PDB file of C-alpha atoms and ligand atoms in Angstrom:
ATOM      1  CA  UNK A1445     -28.838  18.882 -67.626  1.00 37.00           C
ATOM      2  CA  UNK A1446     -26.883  21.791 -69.995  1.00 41.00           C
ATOM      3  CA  UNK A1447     -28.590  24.744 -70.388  1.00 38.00           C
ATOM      4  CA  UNK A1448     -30.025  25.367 -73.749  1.00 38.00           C
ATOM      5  CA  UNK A1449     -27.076  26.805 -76.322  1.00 42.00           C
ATOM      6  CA  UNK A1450     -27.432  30.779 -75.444  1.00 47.00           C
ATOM      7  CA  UNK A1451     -27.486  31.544 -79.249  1.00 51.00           C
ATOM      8  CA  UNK A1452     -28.646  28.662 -81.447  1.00 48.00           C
ATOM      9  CA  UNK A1453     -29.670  30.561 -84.450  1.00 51.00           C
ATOM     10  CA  UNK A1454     -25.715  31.231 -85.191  1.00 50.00           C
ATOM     11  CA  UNK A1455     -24.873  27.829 -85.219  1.00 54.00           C
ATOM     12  CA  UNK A1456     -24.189  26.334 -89.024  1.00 53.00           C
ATOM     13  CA  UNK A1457     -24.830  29.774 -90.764  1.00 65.00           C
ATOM     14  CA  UNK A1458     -22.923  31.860 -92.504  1.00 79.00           C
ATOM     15  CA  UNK A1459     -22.341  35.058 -90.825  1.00 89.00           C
ATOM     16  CA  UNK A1460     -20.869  38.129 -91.633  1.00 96.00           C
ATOM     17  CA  UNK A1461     -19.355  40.876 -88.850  1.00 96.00           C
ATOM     18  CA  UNK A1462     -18.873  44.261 -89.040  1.00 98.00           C
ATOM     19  CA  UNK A1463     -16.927  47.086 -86.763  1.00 98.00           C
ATOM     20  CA  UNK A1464     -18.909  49.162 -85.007  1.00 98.00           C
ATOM     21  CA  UNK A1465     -17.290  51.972 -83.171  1.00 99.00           C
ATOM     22  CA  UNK A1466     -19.975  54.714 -81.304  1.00 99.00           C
ATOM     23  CA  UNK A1467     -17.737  57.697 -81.926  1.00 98.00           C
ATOM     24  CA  UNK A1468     -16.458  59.927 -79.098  1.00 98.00           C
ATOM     25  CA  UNK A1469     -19.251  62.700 -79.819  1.00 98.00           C
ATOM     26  CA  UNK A1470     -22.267  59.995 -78.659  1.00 98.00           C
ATOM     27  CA  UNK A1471     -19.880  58.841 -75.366  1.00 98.00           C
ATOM     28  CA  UNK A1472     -19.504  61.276 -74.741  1.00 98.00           C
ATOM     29  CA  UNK A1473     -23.148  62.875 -74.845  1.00 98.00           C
ATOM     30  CA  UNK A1474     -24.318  59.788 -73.092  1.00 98.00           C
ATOM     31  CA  UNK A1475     -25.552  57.886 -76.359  1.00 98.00           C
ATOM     32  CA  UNK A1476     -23.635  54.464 -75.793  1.00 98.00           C
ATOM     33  CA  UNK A1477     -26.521  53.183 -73.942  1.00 98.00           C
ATOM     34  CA  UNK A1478     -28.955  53.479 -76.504  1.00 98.00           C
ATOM     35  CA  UNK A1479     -27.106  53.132 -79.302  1.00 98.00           C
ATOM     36  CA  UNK A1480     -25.968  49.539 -77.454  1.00 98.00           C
ATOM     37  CA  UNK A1481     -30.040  48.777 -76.780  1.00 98.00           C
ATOM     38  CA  UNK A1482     -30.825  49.753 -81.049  1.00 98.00           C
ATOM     39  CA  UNK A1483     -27.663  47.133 -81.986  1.00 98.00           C
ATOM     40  CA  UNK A1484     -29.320  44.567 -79.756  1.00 98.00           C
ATOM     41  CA  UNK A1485     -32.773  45.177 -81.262  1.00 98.00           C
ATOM     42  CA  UNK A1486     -31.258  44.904 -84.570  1.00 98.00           C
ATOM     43  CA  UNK A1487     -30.446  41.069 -83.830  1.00 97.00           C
ATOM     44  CA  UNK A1488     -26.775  41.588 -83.861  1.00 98.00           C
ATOM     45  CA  UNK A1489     -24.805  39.550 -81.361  1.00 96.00           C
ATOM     46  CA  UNK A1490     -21.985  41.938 -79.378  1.00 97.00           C
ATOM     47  CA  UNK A1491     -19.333  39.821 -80.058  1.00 97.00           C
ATOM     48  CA  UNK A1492     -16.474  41.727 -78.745  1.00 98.00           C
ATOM     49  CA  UNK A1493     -16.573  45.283 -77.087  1.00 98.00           C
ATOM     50  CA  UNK A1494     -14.438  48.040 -75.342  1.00 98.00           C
ATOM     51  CA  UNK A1495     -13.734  51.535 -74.104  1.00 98.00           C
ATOM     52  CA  UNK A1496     -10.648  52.781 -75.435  1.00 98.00           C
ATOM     53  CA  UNK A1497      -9.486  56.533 -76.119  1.00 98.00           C
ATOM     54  CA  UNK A1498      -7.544  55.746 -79.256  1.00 98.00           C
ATOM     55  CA  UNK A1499      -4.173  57.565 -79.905  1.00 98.00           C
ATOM     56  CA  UNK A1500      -3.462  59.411 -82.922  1.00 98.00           C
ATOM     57  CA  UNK A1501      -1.459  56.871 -83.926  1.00 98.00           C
ATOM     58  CA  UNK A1502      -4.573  54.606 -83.918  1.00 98.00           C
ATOM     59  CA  UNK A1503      -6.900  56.603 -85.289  1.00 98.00           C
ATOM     60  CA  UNK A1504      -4.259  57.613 -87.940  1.00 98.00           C
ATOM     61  CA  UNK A1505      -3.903  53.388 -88.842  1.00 98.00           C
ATOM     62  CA  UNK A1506      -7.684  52.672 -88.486  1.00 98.00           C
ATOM     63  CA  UNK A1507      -8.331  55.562 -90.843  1.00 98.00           C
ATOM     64  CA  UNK A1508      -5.177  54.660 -93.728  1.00 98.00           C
ATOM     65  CA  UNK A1509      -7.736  54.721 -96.355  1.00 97.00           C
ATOM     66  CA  UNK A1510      -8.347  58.167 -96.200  1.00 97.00           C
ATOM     67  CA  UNK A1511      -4.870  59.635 -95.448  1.00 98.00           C
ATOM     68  CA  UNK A1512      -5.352  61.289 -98.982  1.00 98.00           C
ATOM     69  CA  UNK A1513      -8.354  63.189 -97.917  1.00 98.00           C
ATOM     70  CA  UNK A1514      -8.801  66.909 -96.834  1.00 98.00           C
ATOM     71  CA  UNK A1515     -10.438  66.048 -93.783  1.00 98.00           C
ATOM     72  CA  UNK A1516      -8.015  63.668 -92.525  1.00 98.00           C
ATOM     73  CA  UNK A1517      -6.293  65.723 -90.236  1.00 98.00           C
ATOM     74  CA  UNK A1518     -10.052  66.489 -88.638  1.00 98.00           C
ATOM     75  CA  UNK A1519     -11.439  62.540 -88.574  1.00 98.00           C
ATOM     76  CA  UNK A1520      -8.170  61.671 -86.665  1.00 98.00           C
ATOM     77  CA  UNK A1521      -8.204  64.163 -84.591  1.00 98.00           C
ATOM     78  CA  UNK A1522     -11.521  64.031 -83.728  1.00 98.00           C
ATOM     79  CA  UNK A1523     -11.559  60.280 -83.439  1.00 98.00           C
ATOM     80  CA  UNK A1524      -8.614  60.279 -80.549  1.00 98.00           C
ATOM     81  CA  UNK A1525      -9.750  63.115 -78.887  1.00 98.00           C
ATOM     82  CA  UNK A1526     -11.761  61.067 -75.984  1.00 98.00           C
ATOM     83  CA  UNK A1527     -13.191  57.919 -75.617  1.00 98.00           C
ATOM     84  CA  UNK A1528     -15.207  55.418 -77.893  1.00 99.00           C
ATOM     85  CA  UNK A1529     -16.347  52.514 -78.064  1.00 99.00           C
ATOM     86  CA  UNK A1530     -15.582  49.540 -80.779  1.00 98.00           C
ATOM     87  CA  UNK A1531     -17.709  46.707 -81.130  1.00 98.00           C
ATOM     88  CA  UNK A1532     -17.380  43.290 -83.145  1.00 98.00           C
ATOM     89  CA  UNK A1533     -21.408  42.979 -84.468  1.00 98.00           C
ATOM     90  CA  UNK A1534     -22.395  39.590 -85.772  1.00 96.00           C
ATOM     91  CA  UNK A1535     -25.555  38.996 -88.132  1.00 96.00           C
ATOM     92  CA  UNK A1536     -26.570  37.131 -91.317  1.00 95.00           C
ATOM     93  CA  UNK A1537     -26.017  40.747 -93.644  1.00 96.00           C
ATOM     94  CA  UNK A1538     -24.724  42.309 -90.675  1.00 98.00           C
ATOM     95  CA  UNK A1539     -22.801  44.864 -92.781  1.00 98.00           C
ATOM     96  CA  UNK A1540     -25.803  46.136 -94.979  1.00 98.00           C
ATOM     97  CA  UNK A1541     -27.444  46.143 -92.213  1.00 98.00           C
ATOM     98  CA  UNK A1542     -25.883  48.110 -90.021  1.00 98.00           C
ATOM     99  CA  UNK A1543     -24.989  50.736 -92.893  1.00 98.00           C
ATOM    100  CA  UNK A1544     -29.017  50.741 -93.124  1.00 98.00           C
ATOM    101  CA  UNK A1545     -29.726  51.645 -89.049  1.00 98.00           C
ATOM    102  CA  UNK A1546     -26.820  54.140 -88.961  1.00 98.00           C
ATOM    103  CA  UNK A1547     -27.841  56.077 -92.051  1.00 98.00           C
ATOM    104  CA  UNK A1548     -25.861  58.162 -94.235  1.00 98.00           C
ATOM    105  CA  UNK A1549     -22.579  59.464 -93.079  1.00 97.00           C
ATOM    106  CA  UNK A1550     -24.008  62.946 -93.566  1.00 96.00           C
ATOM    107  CA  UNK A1551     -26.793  63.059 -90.918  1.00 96.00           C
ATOM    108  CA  UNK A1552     -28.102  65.760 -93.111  1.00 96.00           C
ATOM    109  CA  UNK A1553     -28.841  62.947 -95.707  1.00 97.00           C
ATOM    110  CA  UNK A1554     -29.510  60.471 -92.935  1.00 97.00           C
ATOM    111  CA  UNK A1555     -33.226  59.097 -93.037  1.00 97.00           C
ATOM    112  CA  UNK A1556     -35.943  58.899 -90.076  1.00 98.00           C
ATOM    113  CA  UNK A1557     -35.044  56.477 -87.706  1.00 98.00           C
ATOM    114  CA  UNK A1558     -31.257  55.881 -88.155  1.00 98.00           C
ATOM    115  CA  UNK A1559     -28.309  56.757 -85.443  1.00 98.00           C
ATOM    116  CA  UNK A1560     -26.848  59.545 -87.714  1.00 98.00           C
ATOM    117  CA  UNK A1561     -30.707  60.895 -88.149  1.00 98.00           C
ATOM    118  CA  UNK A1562     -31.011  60.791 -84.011  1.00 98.00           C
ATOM    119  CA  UNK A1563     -27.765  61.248 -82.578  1.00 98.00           C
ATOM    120  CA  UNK A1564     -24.702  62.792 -85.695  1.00 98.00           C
ATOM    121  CA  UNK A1565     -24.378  66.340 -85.177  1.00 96.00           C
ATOM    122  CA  UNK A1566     -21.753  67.138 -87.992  1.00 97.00           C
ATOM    123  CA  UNK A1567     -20.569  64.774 -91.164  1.00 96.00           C
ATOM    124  CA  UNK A1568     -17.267  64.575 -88.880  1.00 96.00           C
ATOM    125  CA  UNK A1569     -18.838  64.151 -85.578  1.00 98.00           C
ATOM    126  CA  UNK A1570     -21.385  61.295 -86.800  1.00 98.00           C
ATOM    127  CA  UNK A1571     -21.792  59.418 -84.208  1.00 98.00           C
ATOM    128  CA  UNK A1572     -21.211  55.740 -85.085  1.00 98.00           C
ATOM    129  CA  UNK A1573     -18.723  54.165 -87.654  1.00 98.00           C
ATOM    130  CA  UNK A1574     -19.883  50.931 -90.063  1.00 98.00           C
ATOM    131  CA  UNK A1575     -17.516  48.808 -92.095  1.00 98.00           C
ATOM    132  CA  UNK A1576     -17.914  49.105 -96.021  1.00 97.00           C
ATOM    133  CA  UNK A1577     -17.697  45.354 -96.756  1.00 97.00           C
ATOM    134  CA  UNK A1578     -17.806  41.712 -95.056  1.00 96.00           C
ATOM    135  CA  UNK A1579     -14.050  41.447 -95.919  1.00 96.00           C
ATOM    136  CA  UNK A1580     -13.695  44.557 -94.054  1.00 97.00           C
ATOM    137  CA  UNK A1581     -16.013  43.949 -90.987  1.00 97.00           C
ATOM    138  CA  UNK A1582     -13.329  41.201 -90.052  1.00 95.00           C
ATOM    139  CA  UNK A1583      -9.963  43.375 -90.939  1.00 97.00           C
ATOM    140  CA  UNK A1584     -11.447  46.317 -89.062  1.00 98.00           C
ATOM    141  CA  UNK A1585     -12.678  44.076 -86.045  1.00 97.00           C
ATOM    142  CA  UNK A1586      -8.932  42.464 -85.933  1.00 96.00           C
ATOM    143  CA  UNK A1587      -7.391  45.687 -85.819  1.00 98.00           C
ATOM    144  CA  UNK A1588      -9.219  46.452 -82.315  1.00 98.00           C
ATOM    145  CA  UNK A1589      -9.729  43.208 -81.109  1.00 97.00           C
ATOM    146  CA  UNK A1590      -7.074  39.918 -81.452  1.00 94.00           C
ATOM    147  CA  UNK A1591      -9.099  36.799 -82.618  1.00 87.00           C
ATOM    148  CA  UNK A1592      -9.070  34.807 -78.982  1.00 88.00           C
ATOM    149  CA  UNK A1593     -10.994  37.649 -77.637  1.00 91.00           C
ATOM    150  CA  UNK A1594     -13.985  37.900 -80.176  1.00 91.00           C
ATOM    151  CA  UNK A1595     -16.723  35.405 -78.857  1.00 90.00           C
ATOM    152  CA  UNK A1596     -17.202  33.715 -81.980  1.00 81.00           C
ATOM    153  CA  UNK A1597     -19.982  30.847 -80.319  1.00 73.00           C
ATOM    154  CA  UNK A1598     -19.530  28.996 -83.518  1.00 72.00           C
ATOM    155  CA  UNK A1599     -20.731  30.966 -86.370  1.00 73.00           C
ATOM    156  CA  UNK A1600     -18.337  30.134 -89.755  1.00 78.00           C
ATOM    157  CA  UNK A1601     -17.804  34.004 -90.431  1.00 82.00           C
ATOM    158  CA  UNK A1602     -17.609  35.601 -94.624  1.00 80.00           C
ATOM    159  CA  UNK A1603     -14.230  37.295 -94.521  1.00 79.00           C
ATOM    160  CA  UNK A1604     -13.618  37.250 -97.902  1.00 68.00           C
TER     161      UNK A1604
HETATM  162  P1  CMP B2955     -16.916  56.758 -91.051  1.00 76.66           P
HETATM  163  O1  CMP B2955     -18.055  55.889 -91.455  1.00 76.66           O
HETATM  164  O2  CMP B2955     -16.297  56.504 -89.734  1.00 76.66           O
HETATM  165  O3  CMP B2955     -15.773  56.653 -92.177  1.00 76.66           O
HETATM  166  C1  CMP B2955     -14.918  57.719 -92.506  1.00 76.66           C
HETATM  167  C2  CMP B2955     -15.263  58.974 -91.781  1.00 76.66           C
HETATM  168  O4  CMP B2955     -14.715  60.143 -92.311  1.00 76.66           O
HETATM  169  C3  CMP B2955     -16.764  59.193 -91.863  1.00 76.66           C
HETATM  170  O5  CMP B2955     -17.426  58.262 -91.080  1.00 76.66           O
HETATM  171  C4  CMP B2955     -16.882  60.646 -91.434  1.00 76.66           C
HETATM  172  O6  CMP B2955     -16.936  60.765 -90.030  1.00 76.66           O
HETATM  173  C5  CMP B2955     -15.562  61.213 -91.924  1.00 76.66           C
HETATM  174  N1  CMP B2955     -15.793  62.077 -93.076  1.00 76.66           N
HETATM  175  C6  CMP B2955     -16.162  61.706 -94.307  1.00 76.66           C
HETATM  176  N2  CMP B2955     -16.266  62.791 -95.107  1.00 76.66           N
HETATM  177  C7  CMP B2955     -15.955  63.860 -94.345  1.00 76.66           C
HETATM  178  C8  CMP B2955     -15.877  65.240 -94.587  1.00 76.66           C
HETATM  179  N3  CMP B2955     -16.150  65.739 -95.790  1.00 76.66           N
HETATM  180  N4  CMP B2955     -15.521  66.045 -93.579  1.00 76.66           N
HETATM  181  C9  CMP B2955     -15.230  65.543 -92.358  1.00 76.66           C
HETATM  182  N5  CMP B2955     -15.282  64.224 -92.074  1.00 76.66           N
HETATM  183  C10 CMP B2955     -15.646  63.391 -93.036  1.00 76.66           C
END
């Protein structure tokens, strides 16, 4: 006899993904762990996940959307300056979701019980990166991770 389908509650849903990335501040303080266990207890599914120490380059392309800003220069720098760790997430409202358990990018602003609250230090050294929008859960997830390596087990994903 098959075993029973590891994940039957994705099946014939429509899910949404989002990026996750645990920034190089909470590797590198020994966070990933936890912040890995909170995901889990959120009900996401780790669909794809890696440690990579990004180059410039990387960060710089990841990051486009902000090349205008002031702190540019900082967020890239900061973001290839030692390993993190991306992660494809998978959840019915996975993106509001996980904006709601990391808290506001701020950790100042950041309420009880959210990553930023527990683990950001600065609003440049935050800890843990969310995607804005379902559309871009599945752009940001492509640029780390090519679609044959993201388990999908199924689920027919919003990327739109
Ligand atoms: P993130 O969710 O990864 O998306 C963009 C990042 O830019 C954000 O988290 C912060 O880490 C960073 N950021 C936003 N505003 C500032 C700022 N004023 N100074 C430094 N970094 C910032």
């Amino acid at each position: 006899m098959f075993a029973a389908t590891p994940n039957p509650t994705n099946l014939n849903r429509r899910m949404e993904r989002t990026l996750a990335i645990i920034k190089p501040d909470a590797v590198a303080a020994g966070h990933a762990g936890k912040i890995i266990d909170r995901i889990l207890a959120e009900g996401f599914a780790i669909r794809a996940m890696k440690l990579v120490q990004l180059t410039r380059a990387e960060a710089e392309g990841f990051y486009a959307v902000h090349a205008a800003r002031p702190f540019f220069g900082e967020l890239t720098t900061f973001m290839s300056s030692a390993p993190c760790i991306p992660l494809v997430l998978e959840r019915e409202g996975a993106v509001a979701t996980w904006r709601e358990v990391i808290g506001a990018t701020n950790p100042a602003d950041a309420a009880e019980g959210t990553i930023r609250k527990q683990f950001a230090t600065s609003m440049g050294e935050n800890a843990v990166h969310g995607s804005d929008s379902p559309a871009n859960g599945v752009k940001e997830g492509r640029y780390f991770f090519p679609e044959h390596v993201i388990v999908a087990n199924g689920a027919d994903v919003i990327d739109a």
